[in-house]
C-alpha positions as CSV (number, residue, x, y, z in Angstrom):
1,X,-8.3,-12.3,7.4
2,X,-11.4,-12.4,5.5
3,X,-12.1,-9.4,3.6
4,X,-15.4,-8.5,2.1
5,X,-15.9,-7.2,-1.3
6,X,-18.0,-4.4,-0.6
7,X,-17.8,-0.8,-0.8
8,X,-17.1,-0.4,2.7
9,X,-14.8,-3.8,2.9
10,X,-12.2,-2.9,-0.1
11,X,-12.0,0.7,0.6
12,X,-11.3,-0.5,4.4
13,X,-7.6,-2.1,2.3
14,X,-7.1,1.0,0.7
15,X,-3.8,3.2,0.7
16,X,-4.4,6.0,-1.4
17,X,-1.3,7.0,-3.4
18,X,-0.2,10.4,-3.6
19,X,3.2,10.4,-4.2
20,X,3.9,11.6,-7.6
21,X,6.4,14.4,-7.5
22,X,5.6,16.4,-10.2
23,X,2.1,17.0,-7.8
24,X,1.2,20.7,-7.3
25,X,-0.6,21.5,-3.4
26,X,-3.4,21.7,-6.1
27,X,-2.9,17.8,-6.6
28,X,-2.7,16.9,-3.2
29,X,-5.8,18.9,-2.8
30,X,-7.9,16.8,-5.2
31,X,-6.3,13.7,-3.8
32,X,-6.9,14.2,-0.7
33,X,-10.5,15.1,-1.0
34,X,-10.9,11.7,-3.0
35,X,-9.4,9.6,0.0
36,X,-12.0,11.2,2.7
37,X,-14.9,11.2,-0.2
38,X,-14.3,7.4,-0.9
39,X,-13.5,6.6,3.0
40,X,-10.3,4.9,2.4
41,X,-8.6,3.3,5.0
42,X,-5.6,5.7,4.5
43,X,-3.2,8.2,2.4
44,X,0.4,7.7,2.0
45,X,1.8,10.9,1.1
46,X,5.3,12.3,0.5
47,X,7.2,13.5,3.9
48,X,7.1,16.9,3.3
49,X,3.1,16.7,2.6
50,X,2.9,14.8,6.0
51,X,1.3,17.5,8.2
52,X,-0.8,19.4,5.8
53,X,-2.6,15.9,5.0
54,X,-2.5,15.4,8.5
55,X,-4.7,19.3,9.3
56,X,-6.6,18.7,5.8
57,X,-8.1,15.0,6.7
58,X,-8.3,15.8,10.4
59,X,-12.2,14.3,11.3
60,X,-12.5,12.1,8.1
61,X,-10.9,8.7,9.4
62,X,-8.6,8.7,6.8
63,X,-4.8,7.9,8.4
64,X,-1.9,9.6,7.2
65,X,0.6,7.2,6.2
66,X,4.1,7.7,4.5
67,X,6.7,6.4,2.7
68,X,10.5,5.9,3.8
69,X,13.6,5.7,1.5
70,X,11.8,6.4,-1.5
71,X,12.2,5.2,-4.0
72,X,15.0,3.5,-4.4
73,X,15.7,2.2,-0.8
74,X,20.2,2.7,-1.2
75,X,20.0,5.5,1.8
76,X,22.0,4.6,4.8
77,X,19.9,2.9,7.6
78,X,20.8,6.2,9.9
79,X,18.7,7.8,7.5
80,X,15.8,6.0,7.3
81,X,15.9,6.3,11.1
82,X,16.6,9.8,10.8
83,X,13.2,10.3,8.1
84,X,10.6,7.6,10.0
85,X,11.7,10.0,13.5
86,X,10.5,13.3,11.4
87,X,7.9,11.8,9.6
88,X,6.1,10.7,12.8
89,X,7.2,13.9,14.3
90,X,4.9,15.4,11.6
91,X,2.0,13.2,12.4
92,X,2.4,9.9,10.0
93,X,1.1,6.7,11.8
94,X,2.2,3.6,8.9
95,X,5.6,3.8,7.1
96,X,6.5,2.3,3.9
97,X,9.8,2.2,4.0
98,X,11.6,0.3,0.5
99,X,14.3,-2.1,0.9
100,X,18.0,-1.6,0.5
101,X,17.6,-3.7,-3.1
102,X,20.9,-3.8,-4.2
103,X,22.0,-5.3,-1.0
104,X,18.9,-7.9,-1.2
105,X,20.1,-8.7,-5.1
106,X,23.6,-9.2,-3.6
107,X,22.8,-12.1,-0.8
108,X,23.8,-9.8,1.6
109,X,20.5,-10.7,4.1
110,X,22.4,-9.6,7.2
111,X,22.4,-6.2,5.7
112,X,19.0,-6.2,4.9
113,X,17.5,-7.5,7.8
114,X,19.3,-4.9,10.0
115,X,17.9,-1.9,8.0
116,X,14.7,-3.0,8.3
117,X,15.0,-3.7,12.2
118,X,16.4,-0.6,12.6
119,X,13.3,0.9,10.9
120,X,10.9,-1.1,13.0
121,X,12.1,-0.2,16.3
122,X,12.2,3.2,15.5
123,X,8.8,3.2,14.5
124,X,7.9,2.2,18.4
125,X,5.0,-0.3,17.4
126,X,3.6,1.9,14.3
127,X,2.2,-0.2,11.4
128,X,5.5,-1.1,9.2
129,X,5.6,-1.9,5.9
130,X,8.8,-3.2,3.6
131,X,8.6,-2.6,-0.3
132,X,11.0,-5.0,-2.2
133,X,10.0,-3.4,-5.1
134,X,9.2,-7.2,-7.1
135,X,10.1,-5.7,-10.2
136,X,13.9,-5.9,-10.0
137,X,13.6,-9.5,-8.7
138,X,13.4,-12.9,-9.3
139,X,11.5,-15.2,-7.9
140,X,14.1,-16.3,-5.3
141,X,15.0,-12.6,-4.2
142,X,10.9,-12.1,-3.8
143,X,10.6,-15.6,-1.6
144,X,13.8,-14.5,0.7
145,X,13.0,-10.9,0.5
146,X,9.7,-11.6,2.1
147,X,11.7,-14.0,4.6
148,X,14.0,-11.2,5.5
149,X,11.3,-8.8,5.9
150,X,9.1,-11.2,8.8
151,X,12.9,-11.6,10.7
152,X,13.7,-7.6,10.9
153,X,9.9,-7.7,12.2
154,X,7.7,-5.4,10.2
155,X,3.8,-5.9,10.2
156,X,3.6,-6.0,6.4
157,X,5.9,-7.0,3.4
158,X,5.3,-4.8,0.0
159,X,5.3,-5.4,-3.3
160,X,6.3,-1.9,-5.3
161,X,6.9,1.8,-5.1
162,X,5.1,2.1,-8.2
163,X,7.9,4.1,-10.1
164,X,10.3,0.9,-11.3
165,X,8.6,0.0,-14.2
166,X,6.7,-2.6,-12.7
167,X,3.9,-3.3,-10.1
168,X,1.9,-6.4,-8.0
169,X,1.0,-9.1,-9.6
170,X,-0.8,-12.5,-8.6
171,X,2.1,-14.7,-8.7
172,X,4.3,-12.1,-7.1
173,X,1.2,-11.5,-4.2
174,X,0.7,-15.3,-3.6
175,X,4.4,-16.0,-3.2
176,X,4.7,-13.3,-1.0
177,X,1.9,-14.9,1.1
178,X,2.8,-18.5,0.9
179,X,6.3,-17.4,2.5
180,X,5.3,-15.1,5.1
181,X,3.8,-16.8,8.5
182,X,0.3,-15.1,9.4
183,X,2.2,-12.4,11.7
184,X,3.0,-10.4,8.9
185,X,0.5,-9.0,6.1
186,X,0.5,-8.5,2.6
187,X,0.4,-5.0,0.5
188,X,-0.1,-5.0,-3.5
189,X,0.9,-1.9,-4.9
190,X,1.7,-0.9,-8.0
191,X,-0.7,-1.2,-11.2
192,X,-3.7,-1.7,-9.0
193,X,-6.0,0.2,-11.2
194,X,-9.2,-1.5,-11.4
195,X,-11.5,-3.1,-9.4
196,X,-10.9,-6.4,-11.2
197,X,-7.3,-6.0,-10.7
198,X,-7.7,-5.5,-6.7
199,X,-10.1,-8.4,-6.5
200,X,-7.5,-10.2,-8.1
201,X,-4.5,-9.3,-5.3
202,X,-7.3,-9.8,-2.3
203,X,-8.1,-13.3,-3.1
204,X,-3.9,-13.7,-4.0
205,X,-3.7,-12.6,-0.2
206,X,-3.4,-8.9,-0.4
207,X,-4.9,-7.3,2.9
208,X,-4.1,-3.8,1.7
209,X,-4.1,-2.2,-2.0
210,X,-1.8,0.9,-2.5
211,X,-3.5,2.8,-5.8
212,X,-4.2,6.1,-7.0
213,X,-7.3,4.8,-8.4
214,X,-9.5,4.6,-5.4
215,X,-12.5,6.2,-6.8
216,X,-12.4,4.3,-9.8
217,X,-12.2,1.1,-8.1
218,X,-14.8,1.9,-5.2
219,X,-16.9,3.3,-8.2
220,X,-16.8,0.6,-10.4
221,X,-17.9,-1.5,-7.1
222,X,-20.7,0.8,-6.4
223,X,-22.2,0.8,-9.4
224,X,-21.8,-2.5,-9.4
225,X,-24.1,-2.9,-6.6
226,X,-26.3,-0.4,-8.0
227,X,-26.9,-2.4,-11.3
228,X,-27.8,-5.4,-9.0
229,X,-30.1,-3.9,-7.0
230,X,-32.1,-2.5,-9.9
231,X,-31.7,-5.5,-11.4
232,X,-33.4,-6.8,-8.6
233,X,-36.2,-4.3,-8.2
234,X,-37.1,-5.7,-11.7
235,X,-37.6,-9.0,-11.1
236,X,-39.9,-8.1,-8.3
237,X,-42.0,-6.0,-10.1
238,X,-42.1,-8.3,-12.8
239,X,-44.6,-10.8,-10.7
């Protein structure tokens, strides 16, 4: 998937972030408001902001997405069923769900795999996404993580919540994609915070970017663009 770096191409990869629990509905507001503003391909929210992003971003394009598990992925798999069910009750259409970890740091892959299965099919051919939060994990744990998460069948595997201390990086995004066949996708989340930074994870093999900082990326791009363009005007009335 080729993705251009444009205004309109990066904030087409775009999952804007608003997941911080200390957040006030004053937060989510101004969050919100950014992710229609910018045109972002979607939110991802916390479950109980699901339906008010859903009635606030109603005509903008922007998807409500959510997150599943969170944050540290060691709730039973009856649970997670239990939360995707509500949360698309409430009008989410992706799910981020995060992986049982322990059980992926313990070998236990049959474990694993079946959690996220179960996840899949109760999401009923909705957009899935599994975080193995990259973090916590060697290089191996990454590789079969990813592994794990193509065989319980989810659309994209995940590098971070975000709140372990740790986010994407390069090596973590291109191992991620050199194990994964071209069935499943690529998210880099976590420390995305610039629009060098999310250039970096696109060309790694990123097809979507989970950040808070969506304006400043798309406005560092725009005004990019801009700063060509009058650099260009220049040179043309300079003959």
């Amino acid at each position: 998937m080729t993705i251009e770096l444009t205004e309109r191409g990066i904030a087409a990869t775009i999952d804007h972030a608003i997941l911080k629990p200390e957040f006030t509905r004053a937060d989510v507001d101004k969050e919100l408001d950014i992710a229609a503003e910018w045109g972002v391909f979607s939110v991802c929210v916390r479950p109980s902001d699901i339906a008010y992003a859903v009635e606030r971003l109603a005509g903008t394009g922007v998807a409500v997405g959510t997150v599943i598990g969170f944050p540290h992925g060691t709730t039973s798999t009856a649970a997670k069923v239990a939360e995707l069910a509500q949360a698309q009750a409430d009008g989410a259409v992706e799910f981020d769900m995060v992986v049982n970890i322990g059980a992926l740091r313990s070998g236990f892959d049959d474990v694993v795999t079946a959690d996220i299965a179960a996840v899949v099919e109760a999401a009923s051919g909705a957009v899935t996404k599994v975080i193995l939060e990259t973090s916590l994990l060697d290089l191996e744990q990454i590789e079969r993580g990813s592994r794990l998460t193509e065989a319980g069948g989810a659309t994209f595997v995940k590098t971070s919540t975000g709140f372990a201390g740790g986010g994407a990086t390069v090596e973590h995004v291109t191992l991620m994609r050199q194990t994964v066949s071209p069935a499943v996708r690529v998210k880099a989340s976590g420390g995305v915070r610039g629009l060098e930074a999310a250039i970096a994870m696109i060309e790694a093999g990123a097809t979507r970017l989970g950040t808070s900082a969506s304006a400043t990326i798309l406005g560092e791009l725009r005004a990019r663009a801009e700063g060509r363009e009058a650099s260009q005007a220049q040179d043309t009335t300079s003959y």
